Amino acid sequence: MLKEIETPGVSIVITYEGQPKGVLMSIDEFEGWMETFDIMSDPVEAADTLKRLRNVDKEKKIPFKQFKKSLRLK
């Protein structure tokens, strides 16, 4: 089961007497969910995230080479 949940998006539902009681997922998946819950529980941060998602096409983009150069990376 542990090998199965290493695949992103895969989880295993744990049941007791035919009723779902828990979920087994990778720690990376769990941490991602926890971060999402944290962001969405803050109304200001959630609104900012949604605004950015709606305006992603309007945001200024620069080529990766230019970005690296601005950070003075080789």
mmCIF file with all atom_site columns, C-alpha atoms in Angstrom:
data_model
loop_
_atom_site.group_PDB
_atom_site.id
_atom_site.type_symbol
_atom_site.label_atom_id
_atom_site.label_alt_id
_atom_site.label_comp_id
_atom_site.label_asym_id
_atom_site.label_entity_id
_atom_site.label_seq_id
_atom_site.pdbx_PDB_ins_code
_atom_site.Cartn_x
_atom_site.Cartn_y
_atom_site.Cartn_z
_atom_site.occupancy
_atom_site.B_iso_or_equiv
_atom_site.pdbx_formal_charge
_atom_site.auth_seq_id
_atom_site.auth_comp_id
_atom_site.auth_asym_id
_atom_site.auth_atom_id
_atom_site.pdbx_PDB_model_num
ATOM 1  C CA . MET A 1 1  ? 0.000   0.000  0.000   1.00 0.00 ? 1  MET A CA 1
ATOM 2  C CA . LEU A 1 2  ? 2.836   2.402  0.807   1.00 0.00 ? 2  LEU A CA 1
ATOM 3  C CA . LYS A 1 3  ? 4.281   1.990  -2.671  1.00 0.00 ? 3  LYS A CA 1
ATOM 4  C CA . GLU A 1 4  ? 0.872   2.688  -4.218  1.00 0.00 ? 4  GLU A CA 1
ATOM 5  C CA . ILE A 1 5  ? 0.360   5.979  -2.366  1.00 0.00 ? 5  ILE A CA 1
ATOM 6  C CA . GLU A 1 6  ? 3.730   7.288  -3.538  1.00 0.00 ? 6  GLU A CA 1
ATOM 7  C CA . THR A 1 7  ? 2.024   7.981  -6.874  1.00 0.00 ? 7  THR A CA 1
ATOM 8  C CA . PRO A 1 8  ? 0.708   11.579 -6.919  1.00 0.00 ? 8  PRO A CA 1
ATOM 9  C CA . GLY A 1 9  ? -3.072  11.690 -6.618  1.00 0.00 ? 9  GLY A CA 1
ATOM 10 C CA . VAL A 1 10 ? -3.388  8.130  -5.302  1.00 0.00 ? 10 VAL A CA 1
ATOM 11 C CA . SER A 1 11 ? -4.946  7.520  -1.892  1.00 0.00 ? 11 SER A CA 1
ATOM 12 C CA . ILE A 1 12 ? -6.446  4.530  -0.114  1.00 0.00 ? 12 ILE A CA 1
ATOM 13 C CA . VAL A 1 13 ? -9.727  4.760  1.819   1.00 0.00 ? 13 VAL A CA 1
ATOM 14 C CA . ILE A 1 14 ? -9.682  2.846  5.105   1.00 0.00 ? 14 ILE A CA 1
ATOM 15 C CA . THR A 1 15 ? -13.049 1.379  6.090   1.00 0.00 ? 15 THR A CA 1
ATOM 16 C CA . TYR A 1 16 ? -14.441 -0.140 9.261   1.00 0.00 ? 16 TYR A CA 1
ATOM 17 C CA . GLU A 1 17 ? -17.526 -2.305 9.053   1.00 0.00 ? 17 GLU A CA 1
ATOM 18 C CA . GLY A 1 18 ? -18.076 -1.060 5.514   1.00 0.00 ? 18 GLY A CA 1
ATOM 19 C CA . GLN A 1 19 ? -17.932 2.631  6.418   1.00 0.00 ? 19 GLN A CA 1
ATOM 20 C CA . PRO A 1 20 ? -15.115 4.969  5.321   1.00 0.00 ? 20 PRO A CA 1
ATOM 21 C CA . LYS A 1 21 ? -13.141 6.055  8.398   1.00 0.00 ? 21 LYS A CA 1
ATOM 22 C CA . GLY A 1 22 ? -9.829  7.404  7.114   1.00 0.00 ? 22 GLY A CA 1
ATOM 23 C CA . VAL A 1 23 ? -7.512  7.926  4.180   1.00 0.00 ? 23 VAL A CA 1
ATOM 24 C CA . LEU A 1 24 ? -3.945  6.804  3.580   1.00 0.00 ? 24 LEU A CA 1
ATOM 25 C CA . MET A 1 25 ? -1.933  9.150  1.338   1.00 0.00 ? 25 MET A CA 1
ATOM 26 C CA . SER A 1 26 ? 1.683   10.141 0.819   1.00 0.00 ? 26 SER A CA 1
ATOM 27 C CA . ILE A 1 27 ? 3.198   12.726 3.139   1.00 0.00 ? 27 ILE A CA 1
ATOM 28 C CA . ASP A 1 28 ? 3.790   15.033 0.142   1.00 0.00 ? 28 ASP A CA 1
ATOM 29 C CA . GLU A 1 29 ? 0.110   14.844 -0.787  1.00 0.00 ? 29 GLU A CA 1
ATOM 30 C CA . PHE A 1 30 ? -0.911  15.437 2.833   1.00 0.00 ? 30 PHE A CA 1
ATOM 31 C CA . GLU A 1 31 ? 1.378   18.455 3.199   1.00 0.00 ? 31 GLU A CA 1
ATOM 32 C CA . GLY A 1 32 ? 0.002   19.880 -0.051  1.00 0.00 ? 32 GLY A CA 1
ATOM 33 C CA . TRP A 1 33 ? -3.553  19.566 1.258   1.00 0.00 ? 33 TRP A CA 1
ATOM 34 C CA . MET A 1 34 ? -2.577  21.139 4.583   1.00 0.00 ? 34 MET A CA 1
ATOM 35 C CA . GLU A 1 35 ? -0.963  24.086 2.790   1.00 0.00 ? 35 GLU A CA 1
ATOM 36 C CA . THR A 1 36 ? -4.076  24.529 0.656   1.00 0.00 ? 36 THR A CA 1
ATOM 37 C CA . PHE A 1 37 ? -6.305  24.476 3.747   1.00 0.00 ? 37 PHE A CA 1
ATOM 38 C CA . ASP A 1 38 ? -4.038  27.006 5.428   1.00 0.00 ? 38 ASP A CA 1
ATOM 39 C CA . ILE A 1 39 ? -4.186  29.374 2.453   1.00 0.00 ? 39 ILE A CA 1
ATOM 40 C CA . MET A 1 40 ? -7.929  28.993 2.005   1.00 0.00 ? 40 MET A CA 1
ATOM 41 C CA . SER A 1 41 ? -8.658  29.528 5.716   1.00 0.00 ? 41 SER A CA 1
ATOM 42 C CA . ASP A 1 42 ? -7.206  33.056 5.526   1.00 0.00 ? 42 ASP A CA 1
ATOM 43 C CA . PRO A 1 43 ? -9.806  35.183 3.689   1.00 0.00 ? 43 PRO A CA 1
ATOM 44 C CA . VAL A 1 44 ? -7.232  37.737 2.499   1.00 0.00 ? 44 VAL A CA 1
ATOM 45 C CA . GLU A 1 45 ? -4.805  35.110 1.234   1.00 0.00 ? 45 GLU A CA 1
ATOM 46 C CA . ALA A 1 46 ? -7.610  33.108 -0.383  1.00 0.00 ? 46 ALA A CA 1
ATOM 47 C CA . ALA A 1 47 ? -8.938  36.199 -2.189  1.00 0.00 ? 47 ALA A CA 1
ATOM 48 C CA . ASP A 1 48 ? -5.429  37.085 -3.385  1.00 0.00 ? 48 ASP A CA 1
ATOM 49 C CA . THR A 1 49 ? -4.860  33.533 -4.655  1.00 0.00 ? 49 THR A CA 1
ATOM 50 C CA . LEU A 1 50 ? -8.166  33.506 -6.541  1.00 0.00 ? 50 LEU A CA 1
ATOM 51 C CA . LYS A 1 51 ? -7.441  36.943 -8.003  1.00 0.00 ? 51 LYS A CA 1
ATOM 52 C CA . ARG A 1 52 ? -4.036  35.769 -9.235  1.00 0.00 ? 52 ARG A CA 1
ATOM 53 C CA . LEU A 1 53 ? -5.544  32.632 -10.766 1.00 0.00 ? 53 LEU A CA 1
ATOM 54 C CA . ARG A 1 54 ? -8.135  34.695 -12.619 1.00 0.00 ? 54 ARG A CA 1
ATOM 55 C CA . ASN A 1 55 ? -5.504  37.128 -13.927 1.00 0.00 ? 55 ASN A CA 1
ATOM 56 C CA . VAL A 1 56 ? -2.705  34.692 -14.746 1.00 0.00 ? 56 VAL A CA 1
ATOM 57 C CA . ASP A 1 57 ? -2.926  35.540 -18.467 1.00 0.00 ? 57 ASP A CA 1
ATOM 58 C CA . LYS A 1 58 ? -2.494  39.256 -17.712 1.00 0.00 ? 58 LYS A CA 1
ATOM 59 C CA . GLU A 1 59 ? 0.583   38.927 -15.500 1.00 0.00 ? 59 GLU A CA 1
ATOM 60 C CA . LYS A 1 60 ? 3.937   39.974 -16.885 1.00 0.00 ? 60 LYS A CA 1
ATOM 61 C CA . LYS A 1 61 ? 6.103   37.033 -17.870 1.00 0.00 ? 61 LYS A CA 1
ATOM 62 C CA . ILE A 1 62 ? 9.825   36.962 -18.517 1.00 0.00 ? 62 ILE A CA 1
ATOM 63 C CA . PRO A 1 63 ? 11.937  34.235 -20.114 1.00 0.00 ? 63 PRO A CA 1
ATOM 64 C CA . PHE A 1 64 ? 13.737  31.909 -17.684 1.00 0.00 ? 64 PHE A CA 1
ATOM 65 C CA . LYS A 1 65 ? 17.148  33.011 -19.002 1.00 0.00 ? 65 LYS A CA 1
ATOM 66 C CA . GLN A 1 66 ? 16.310  36.617 -18.203 1.00 0.00 ? 66 GLN A CA 1
ATOM 67 C CA . PHE A 1 67 ? 15.084  35.604 -14.738 1.00 0.00 ? 67 PHE A CA 1
ATOM 68 C CA . LYS A 1 68 ? 18.333  33.725 -14.025 1.00 0.00 ? 68 LYS A CA 1
ATOM 69 C CA . LYS A 1 69 ? 20.323  36.697 -15.263 1.00 0.00 ? 69 LYS A CA 1
ATOM 70 C CA . SER A 1 70 ? 18.405  39.047 -12.955 1.00 0.00 ? 70 SER A CA 1
ATOM 71 C CA . LEU A 1 71 ? 19.396  36.800 -10.036 1.00 0.00 ? 71 LEU A CA 1
ATOM 72 C CA . ARG A 1 72 ? 22.975  36.705 -11.312 1.00 0.00 ? 72 ARG A CA 1
ATOM 73 C CA . LEU A 1 73 ? 22.891  32.938 -11.680 1.00 0.00 ? 73 LEU A CA 1
ATOM 74 C CA . LYS A 1 74 ? 24.919  31.152 -14.302 1.00 0.00 ? 74 LYS A CA 1
#
